[in-house]
PDB file of C-alpha atoms in Angstrom:
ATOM      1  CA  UNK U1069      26.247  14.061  31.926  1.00  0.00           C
ATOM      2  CA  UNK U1070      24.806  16.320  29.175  1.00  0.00           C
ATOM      3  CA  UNK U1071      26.192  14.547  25.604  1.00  0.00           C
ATOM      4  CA  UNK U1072      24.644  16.282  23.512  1.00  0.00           C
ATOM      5  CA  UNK U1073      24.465  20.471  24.155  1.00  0.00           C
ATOM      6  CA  UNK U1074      22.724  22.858  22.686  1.00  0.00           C
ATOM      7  CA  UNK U1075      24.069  26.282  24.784  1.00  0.00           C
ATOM      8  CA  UNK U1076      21.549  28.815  23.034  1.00  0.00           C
ATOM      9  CA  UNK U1077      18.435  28.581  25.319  1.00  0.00           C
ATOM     10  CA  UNK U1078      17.056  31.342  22.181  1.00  0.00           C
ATOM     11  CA  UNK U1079      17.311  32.991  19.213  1.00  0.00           C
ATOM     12  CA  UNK U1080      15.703  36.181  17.541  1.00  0.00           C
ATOM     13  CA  UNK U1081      15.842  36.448  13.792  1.00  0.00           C
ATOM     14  CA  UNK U1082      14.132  38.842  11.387  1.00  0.00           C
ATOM     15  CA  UNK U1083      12.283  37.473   8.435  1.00  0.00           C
ATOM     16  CA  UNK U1084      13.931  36.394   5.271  1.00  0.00           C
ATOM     17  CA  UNK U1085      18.008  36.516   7.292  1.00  0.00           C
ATOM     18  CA  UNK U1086      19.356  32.851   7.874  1.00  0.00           C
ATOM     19  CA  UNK U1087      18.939  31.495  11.587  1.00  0.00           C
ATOM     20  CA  UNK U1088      21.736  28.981  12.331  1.00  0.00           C
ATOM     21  CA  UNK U1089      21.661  26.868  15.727  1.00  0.00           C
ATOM     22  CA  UNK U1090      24.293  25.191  17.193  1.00  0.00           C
ATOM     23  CA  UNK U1091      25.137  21.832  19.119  1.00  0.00           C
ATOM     24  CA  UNK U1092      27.975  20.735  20.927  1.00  0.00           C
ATOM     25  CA  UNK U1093      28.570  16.606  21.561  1.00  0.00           C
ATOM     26  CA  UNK U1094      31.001  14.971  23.580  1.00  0.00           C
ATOM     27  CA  UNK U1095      30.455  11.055  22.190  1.00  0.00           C
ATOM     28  CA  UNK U1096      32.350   9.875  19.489  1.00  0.00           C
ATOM     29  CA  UNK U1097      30.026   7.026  19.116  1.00  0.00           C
ATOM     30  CA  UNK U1098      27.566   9.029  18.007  1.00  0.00           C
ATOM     31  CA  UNK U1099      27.145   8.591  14.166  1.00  0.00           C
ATOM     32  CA  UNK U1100      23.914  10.043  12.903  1.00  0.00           C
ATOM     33  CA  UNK U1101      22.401  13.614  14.069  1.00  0.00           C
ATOM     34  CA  UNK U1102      19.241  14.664  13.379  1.00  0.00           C
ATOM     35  CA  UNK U1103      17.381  17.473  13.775  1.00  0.00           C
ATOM     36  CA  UNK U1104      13.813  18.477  14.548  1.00  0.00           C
ATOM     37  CA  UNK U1105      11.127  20.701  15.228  1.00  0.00           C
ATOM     38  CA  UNK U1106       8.864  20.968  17.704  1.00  0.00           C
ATOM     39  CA  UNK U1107       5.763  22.742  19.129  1.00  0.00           C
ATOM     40  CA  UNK U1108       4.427  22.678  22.791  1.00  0.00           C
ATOM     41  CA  UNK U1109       2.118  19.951  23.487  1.00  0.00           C
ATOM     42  CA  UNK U1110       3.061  18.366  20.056  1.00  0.00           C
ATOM     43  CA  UNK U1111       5.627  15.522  19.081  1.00  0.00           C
ATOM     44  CA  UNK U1112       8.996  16.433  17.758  1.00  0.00           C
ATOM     45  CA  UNK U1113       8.666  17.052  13.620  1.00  0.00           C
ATOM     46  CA  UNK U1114      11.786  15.839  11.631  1.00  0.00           C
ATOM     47  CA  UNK U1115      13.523  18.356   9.565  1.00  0.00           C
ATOM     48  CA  UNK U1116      17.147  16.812   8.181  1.00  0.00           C
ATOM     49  CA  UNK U1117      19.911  14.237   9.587  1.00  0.00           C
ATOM     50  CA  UNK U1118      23.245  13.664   8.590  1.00  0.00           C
ATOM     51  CA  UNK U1119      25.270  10.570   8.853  1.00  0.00           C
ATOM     52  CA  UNK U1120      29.136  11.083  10.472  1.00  0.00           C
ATOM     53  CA  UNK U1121      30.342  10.059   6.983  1.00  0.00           C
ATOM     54  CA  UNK U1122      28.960  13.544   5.634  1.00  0.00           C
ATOM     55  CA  UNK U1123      30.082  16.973   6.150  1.00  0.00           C
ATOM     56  CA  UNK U1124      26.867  18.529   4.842  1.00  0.00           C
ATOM     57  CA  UNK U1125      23.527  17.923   3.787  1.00  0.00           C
ATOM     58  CA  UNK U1126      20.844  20.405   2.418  1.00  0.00           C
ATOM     59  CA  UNK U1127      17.090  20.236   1.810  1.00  0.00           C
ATOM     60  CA  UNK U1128      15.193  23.206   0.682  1.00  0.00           C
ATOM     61  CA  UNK U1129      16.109  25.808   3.062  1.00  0.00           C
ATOM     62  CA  UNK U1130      17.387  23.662   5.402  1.00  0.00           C
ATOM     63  CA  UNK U1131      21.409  22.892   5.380  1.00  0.00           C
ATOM     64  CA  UNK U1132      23.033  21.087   8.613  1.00  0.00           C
ATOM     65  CA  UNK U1133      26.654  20.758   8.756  1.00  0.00           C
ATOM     66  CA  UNK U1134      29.208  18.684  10.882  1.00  0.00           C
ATOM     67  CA  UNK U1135      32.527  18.957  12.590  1.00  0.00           C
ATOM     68  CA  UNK U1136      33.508  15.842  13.895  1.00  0.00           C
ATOM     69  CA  UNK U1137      36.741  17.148  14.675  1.00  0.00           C
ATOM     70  CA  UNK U1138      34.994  19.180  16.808  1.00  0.00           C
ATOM     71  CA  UNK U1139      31.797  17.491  17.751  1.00  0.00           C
ATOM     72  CA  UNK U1140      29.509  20.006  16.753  1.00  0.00           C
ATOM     73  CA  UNK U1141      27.041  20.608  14.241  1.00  0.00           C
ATOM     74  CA  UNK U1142      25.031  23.366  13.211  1.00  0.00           C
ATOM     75  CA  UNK U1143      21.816  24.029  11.181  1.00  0.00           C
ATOM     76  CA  UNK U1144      20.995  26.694   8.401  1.00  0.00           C
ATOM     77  CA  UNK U1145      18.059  28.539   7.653  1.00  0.00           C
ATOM     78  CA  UNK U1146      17.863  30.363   4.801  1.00  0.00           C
ATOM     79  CA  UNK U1147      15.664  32.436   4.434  1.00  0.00           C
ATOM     80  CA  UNK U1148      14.177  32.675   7.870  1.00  0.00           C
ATOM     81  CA  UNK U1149      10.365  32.911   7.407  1.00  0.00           C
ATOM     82  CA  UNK U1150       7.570  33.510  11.004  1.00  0.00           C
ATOM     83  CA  UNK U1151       6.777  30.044  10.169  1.00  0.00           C
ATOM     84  CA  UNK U1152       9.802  28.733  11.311  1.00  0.00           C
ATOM     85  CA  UNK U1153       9.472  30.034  15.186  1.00  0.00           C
ATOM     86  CA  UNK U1154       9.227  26.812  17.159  1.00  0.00           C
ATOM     87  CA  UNK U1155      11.685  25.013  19.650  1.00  0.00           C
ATOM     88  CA  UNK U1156      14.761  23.384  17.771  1.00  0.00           C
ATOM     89  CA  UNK U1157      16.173  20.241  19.058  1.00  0.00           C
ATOM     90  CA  UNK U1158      19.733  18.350  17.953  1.00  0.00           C
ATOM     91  CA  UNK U1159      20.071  14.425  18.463  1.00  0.00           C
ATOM     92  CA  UNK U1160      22.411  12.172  17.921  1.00  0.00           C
ATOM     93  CA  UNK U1161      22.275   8.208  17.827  1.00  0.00           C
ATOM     94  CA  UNK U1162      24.720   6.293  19.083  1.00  0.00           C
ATOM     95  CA  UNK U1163      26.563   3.585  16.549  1.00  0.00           C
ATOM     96  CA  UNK U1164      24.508   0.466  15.929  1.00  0.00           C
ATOM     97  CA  UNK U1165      21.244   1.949  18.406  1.00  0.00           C
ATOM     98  CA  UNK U1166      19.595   3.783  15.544  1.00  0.00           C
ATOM     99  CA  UNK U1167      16.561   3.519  18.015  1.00  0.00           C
ATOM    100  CA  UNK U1168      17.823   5.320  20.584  1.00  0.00           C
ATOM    101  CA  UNK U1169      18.168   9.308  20.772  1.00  0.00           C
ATOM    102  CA  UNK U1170      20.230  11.416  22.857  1.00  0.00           C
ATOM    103  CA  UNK U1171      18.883  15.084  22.646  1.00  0.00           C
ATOM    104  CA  UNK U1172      19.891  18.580  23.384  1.00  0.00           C
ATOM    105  CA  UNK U1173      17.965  21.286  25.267  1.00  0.00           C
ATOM    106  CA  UNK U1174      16.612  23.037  22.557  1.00  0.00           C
ATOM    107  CA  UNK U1175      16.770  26.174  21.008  1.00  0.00           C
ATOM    108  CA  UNK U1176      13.822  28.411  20.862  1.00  0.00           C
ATOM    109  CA  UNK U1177      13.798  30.182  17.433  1.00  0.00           C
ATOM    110  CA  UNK U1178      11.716  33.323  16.886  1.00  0.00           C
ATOM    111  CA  UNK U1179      11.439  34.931  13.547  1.00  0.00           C
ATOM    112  CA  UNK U1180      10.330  38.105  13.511  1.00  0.00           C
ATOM    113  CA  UNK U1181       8.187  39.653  10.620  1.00  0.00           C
TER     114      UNK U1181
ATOM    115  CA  UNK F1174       0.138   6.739   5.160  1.00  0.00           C
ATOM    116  CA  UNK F1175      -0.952   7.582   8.559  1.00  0.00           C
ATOM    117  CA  UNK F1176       1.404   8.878  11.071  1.00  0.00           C
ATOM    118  CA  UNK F1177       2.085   7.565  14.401  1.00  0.00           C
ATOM    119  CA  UNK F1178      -1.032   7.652  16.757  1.00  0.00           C
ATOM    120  CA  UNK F1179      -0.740   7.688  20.044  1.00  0.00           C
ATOM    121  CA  UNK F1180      -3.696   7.026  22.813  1.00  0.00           C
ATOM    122  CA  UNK F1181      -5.129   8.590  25.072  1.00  0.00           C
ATOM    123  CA  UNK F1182      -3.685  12.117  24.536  1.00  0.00           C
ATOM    124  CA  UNK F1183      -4.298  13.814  28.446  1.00  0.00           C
ATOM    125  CA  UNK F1184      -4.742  11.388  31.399  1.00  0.00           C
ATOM    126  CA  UNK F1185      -4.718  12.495  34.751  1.00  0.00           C
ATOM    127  CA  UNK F1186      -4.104   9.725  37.782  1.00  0.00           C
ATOM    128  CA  UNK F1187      -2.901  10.146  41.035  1.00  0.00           C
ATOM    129  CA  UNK F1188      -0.332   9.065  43.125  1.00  0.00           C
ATOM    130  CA  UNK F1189       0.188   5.261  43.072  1.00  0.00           C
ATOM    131  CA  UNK F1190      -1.790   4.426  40.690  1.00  0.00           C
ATOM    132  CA  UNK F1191      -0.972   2.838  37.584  1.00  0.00           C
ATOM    133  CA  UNK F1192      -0.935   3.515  33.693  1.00  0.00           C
ATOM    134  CA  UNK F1193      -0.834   2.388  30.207  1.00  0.00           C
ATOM    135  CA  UNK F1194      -0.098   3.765  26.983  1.00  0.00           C
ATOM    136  CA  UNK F1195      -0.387   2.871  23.926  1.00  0.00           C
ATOM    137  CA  UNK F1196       1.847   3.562  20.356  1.00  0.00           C
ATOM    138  CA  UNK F1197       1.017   2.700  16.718  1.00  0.00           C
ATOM    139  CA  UNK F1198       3.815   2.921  14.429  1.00  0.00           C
ATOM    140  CA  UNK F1199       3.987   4.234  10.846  1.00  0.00           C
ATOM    141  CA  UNK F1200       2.635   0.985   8.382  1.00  0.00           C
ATOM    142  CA  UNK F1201       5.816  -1.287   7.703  1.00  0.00           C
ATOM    143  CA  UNK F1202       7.601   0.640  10.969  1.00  0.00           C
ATOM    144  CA  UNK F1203       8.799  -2.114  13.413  1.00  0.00           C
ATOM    145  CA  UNK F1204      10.962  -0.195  15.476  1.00  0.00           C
ATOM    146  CA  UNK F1205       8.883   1.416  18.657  1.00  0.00           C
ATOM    147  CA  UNK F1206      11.190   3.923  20.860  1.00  0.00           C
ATOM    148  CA  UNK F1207       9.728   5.816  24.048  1.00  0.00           C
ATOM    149  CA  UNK F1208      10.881   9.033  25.724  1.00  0.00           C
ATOM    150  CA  UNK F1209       9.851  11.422  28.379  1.00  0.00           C
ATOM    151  CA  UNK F1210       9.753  14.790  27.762  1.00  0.00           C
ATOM    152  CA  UNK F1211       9.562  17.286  31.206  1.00  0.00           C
ATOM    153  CA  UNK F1212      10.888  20.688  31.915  1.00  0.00           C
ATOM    154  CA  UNK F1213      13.830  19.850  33.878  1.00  0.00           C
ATOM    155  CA  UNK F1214      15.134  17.127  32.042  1.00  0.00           C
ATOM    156  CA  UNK F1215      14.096  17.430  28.974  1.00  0.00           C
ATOM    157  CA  UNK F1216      13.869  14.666  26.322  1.00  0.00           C
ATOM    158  CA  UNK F1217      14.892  11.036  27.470  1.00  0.00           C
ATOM    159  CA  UNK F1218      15.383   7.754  26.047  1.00  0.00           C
ATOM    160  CA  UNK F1219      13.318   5.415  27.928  1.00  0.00           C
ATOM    161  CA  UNK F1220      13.224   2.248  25.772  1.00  0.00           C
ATOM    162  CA  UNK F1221      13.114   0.940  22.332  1.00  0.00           C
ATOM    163  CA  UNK F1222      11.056  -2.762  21.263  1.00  0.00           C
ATOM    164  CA  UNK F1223      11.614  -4.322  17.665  1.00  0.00           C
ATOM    165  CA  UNK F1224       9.856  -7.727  16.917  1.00  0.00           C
ATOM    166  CA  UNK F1225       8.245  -7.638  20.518  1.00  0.00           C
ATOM    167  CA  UNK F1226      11.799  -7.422  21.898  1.00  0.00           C
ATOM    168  CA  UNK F1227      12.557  -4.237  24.188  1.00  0.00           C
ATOM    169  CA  UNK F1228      16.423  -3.952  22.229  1.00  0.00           C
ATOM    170  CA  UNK F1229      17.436  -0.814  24.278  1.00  0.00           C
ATOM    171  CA  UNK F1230      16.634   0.725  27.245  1.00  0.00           C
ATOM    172  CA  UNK F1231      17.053   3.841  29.409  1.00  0.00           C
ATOM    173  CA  UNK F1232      18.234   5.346  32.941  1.00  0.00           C
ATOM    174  CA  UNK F1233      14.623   4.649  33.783  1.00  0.00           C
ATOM    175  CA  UNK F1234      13.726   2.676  36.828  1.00  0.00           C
ATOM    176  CA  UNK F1235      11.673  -0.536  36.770  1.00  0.00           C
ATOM    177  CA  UNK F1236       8.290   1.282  37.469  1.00  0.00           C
ATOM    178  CA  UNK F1237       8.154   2.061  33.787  1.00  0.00           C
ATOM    179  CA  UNK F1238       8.248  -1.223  31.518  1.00  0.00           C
ATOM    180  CA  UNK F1239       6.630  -1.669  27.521  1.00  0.00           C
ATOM    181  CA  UNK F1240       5.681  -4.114  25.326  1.00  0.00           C
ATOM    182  CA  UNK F1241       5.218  -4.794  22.026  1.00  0.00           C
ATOM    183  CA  UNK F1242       3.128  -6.752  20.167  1.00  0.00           C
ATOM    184  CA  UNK F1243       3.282  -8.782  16.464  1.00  0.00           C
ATOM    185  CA  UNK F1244       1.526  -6.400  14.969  1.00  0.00           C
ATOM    186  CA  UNK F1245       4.195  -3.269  16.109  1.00  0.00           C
ATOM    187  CA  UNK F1246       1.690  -1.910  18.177  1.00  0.00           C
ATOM    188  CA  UNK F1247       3.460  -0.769  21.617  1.00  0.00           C
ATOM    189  CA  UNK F1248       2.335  -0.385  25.291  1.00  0.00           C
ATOM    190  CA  UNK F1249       4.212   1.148  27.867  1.00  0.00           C
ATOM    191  CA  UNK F1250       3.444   0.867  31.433  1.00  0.00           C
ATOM    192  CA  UNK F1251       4.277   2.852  34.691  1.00  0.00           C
ATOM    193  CA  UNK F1252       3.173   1.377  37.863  1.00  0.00           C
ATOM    194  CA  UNK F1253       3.102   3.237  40.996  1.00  0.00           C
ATOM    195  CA  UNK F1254       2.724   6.707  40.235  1.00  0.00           C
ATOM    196  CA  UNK F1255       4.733   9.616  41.384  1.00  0.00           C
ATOM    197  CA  UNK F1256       4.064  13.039  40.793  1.00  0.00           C
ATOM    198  CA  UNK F1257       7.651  13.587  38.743  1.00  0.00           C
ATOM    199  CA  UNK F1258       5.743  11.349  36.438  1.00  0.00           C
ATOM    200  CA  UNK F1259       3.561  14.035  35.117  1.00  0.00           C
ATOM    201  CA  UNK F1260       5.265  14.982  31.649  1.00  0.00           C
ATOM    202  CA  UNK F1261       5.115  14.415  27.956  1.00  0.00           C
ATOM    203  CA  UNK F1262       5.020  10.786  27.246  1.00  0.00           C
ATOM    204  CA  UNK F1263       6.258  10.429  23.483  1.00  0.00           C
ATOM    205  CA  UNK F1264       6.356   7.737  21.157  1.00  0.00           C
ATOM    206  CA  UNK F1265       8.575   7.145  18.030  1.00  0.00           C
ATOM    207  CA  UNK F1266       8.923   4.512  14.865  1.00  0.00           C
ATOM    208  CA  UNK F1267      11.382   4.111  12.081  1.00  0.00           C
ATOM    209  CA  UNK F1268      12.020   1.397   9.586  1.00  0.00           C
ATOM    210  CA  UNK F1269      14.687  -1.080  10.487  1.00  0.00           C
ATOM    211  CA  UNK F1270      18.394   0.087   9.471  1.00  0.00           C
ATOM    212  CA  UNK F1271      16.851   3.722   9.041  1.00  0.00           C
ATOM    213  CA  UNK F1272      18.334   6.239  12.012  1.00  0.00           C
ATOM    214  CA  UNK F1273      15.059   8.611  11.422  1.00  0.00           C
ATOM    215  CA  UNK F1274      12.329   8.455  14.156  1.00  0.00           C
ATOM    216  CA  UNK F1275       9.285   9.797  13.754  1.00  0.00           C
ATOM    217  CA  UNK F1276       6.916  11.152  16.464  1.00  0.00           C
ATOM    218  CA  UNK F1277       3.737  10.596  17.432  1.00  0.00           C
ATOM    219  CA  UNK F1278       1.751  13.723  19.142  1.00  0.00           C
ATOM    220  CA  UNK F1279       2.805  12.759  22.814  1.00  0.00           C
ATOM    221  CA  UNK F1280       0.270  11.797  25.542  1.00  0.00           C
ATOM    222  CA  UNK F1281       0.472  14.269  28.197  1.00  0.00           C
ATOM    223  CA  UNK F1282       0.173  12.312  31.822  1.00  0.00           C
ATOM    224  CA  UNK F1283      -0.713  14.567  34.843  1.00  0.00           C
ATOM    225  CA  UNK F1284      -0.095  12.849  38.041  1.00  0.00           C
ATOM    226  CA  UNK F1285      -1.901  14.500  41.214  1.00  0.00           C
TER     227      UNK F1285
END
């Protein structure tokens, strides 16, 4: 029972275009999504969260925006830069369990120079 | 401030043995969460411990169990080791009523 999706196993992007990744959710309890960045061998580096009161939140180059009506999210890169190639991963927290997260897959994001 | 630490970083054990790891919060963090990381099933809850109480807990069996002590420092134990152990062990804090976890670098468990 996969709650949170992320369907893109990868994505290619030139330097300086805008990489967006997706996630699909299927619990309406969730109400806070985060997402974050990781590296093999590494732990998971937070990037930007939104609360399910929110439609959008930005930070630097970094936008994510939410559907509730259709449980998904996405997140905005703009502009793509090599640095940015990592593994992308979408989580959501469940109302009231702020210390628990569900995650997706992951989306492996190259940017190509 | 310092990030979370997490010790040891690589451990290998074998089958039916036994290990602990440890988890040091962010300063002031007094929420500890745990997850598993492997290739197949990717990230998983396995349990969260606030004020040395475990408040939430994963589809994990009872092999793997945690602590935490007044100080926010957390242990987390798996007993009898199997090899679908082996994975990314990975250990989180955040301030209470704050949804953001952070991460510590993992400890990476090989079990032979």
């Amino acid at each position: 029972d996969q709650q949170v999706k992320q369907n893109s196993p990868s994505l290619s992007v030139q330097e300086g275009r805008i990489s967006i990744l997706n996630c699909d959710y299927t619990n309406s309890m969730f109400d806070y999504f985060l997402w974050y960045k990781k590296y093999p061998a590494e732990g998971p580096t937070f990037l930007i969260s939104i609360s399910s009161i929110k439609d959008k939140n930005e930070d630097g180059r970094f936008t994510v925006f939410l559907n509730k009506s259709a449980k998904h999210l996405s997140l905005h890169i703009v502009p793509s830069q090599p640095g940015d190639s990592a593994v992308y991963f979408c989580a959501a927290s469940p109302e009231n369990q702020g210390g628990k997260l569900i995650f997706g897959q992951g989306t492996e994001l190259s940017v190509k120079p | 401030k310092a990030g979370v630490t997490q010790t040891p970083r690589y451990l290998i054990k074998t089958r039916g043995q036994q290990v602990t790891l440890s988890c040091s919060p962010i300063s002031g963090h007094r929420s500890v969460s745990w997850y598993q990381q492997t290739p197949g099933q990717g990230l998983q809850f396995l349990f969260e411990y606030f004020s040395e109480t475990q408040r939430n807990k994963g589809n994990f069996p009872g092999r793997f169990s945690g602590r935490q002590f007044s100080n926010s420092r957390s242990e987390m134990n798996v007993s009898t080791l199997e090899l679908g152990d082996s994975a990314l062990y990975l250990c989180a804090s955040r301030l209470t009523g704050r949804e953001t976890q952070y991460f510590g670098p993992g400890t990476r468990l090989l079990v032979l």
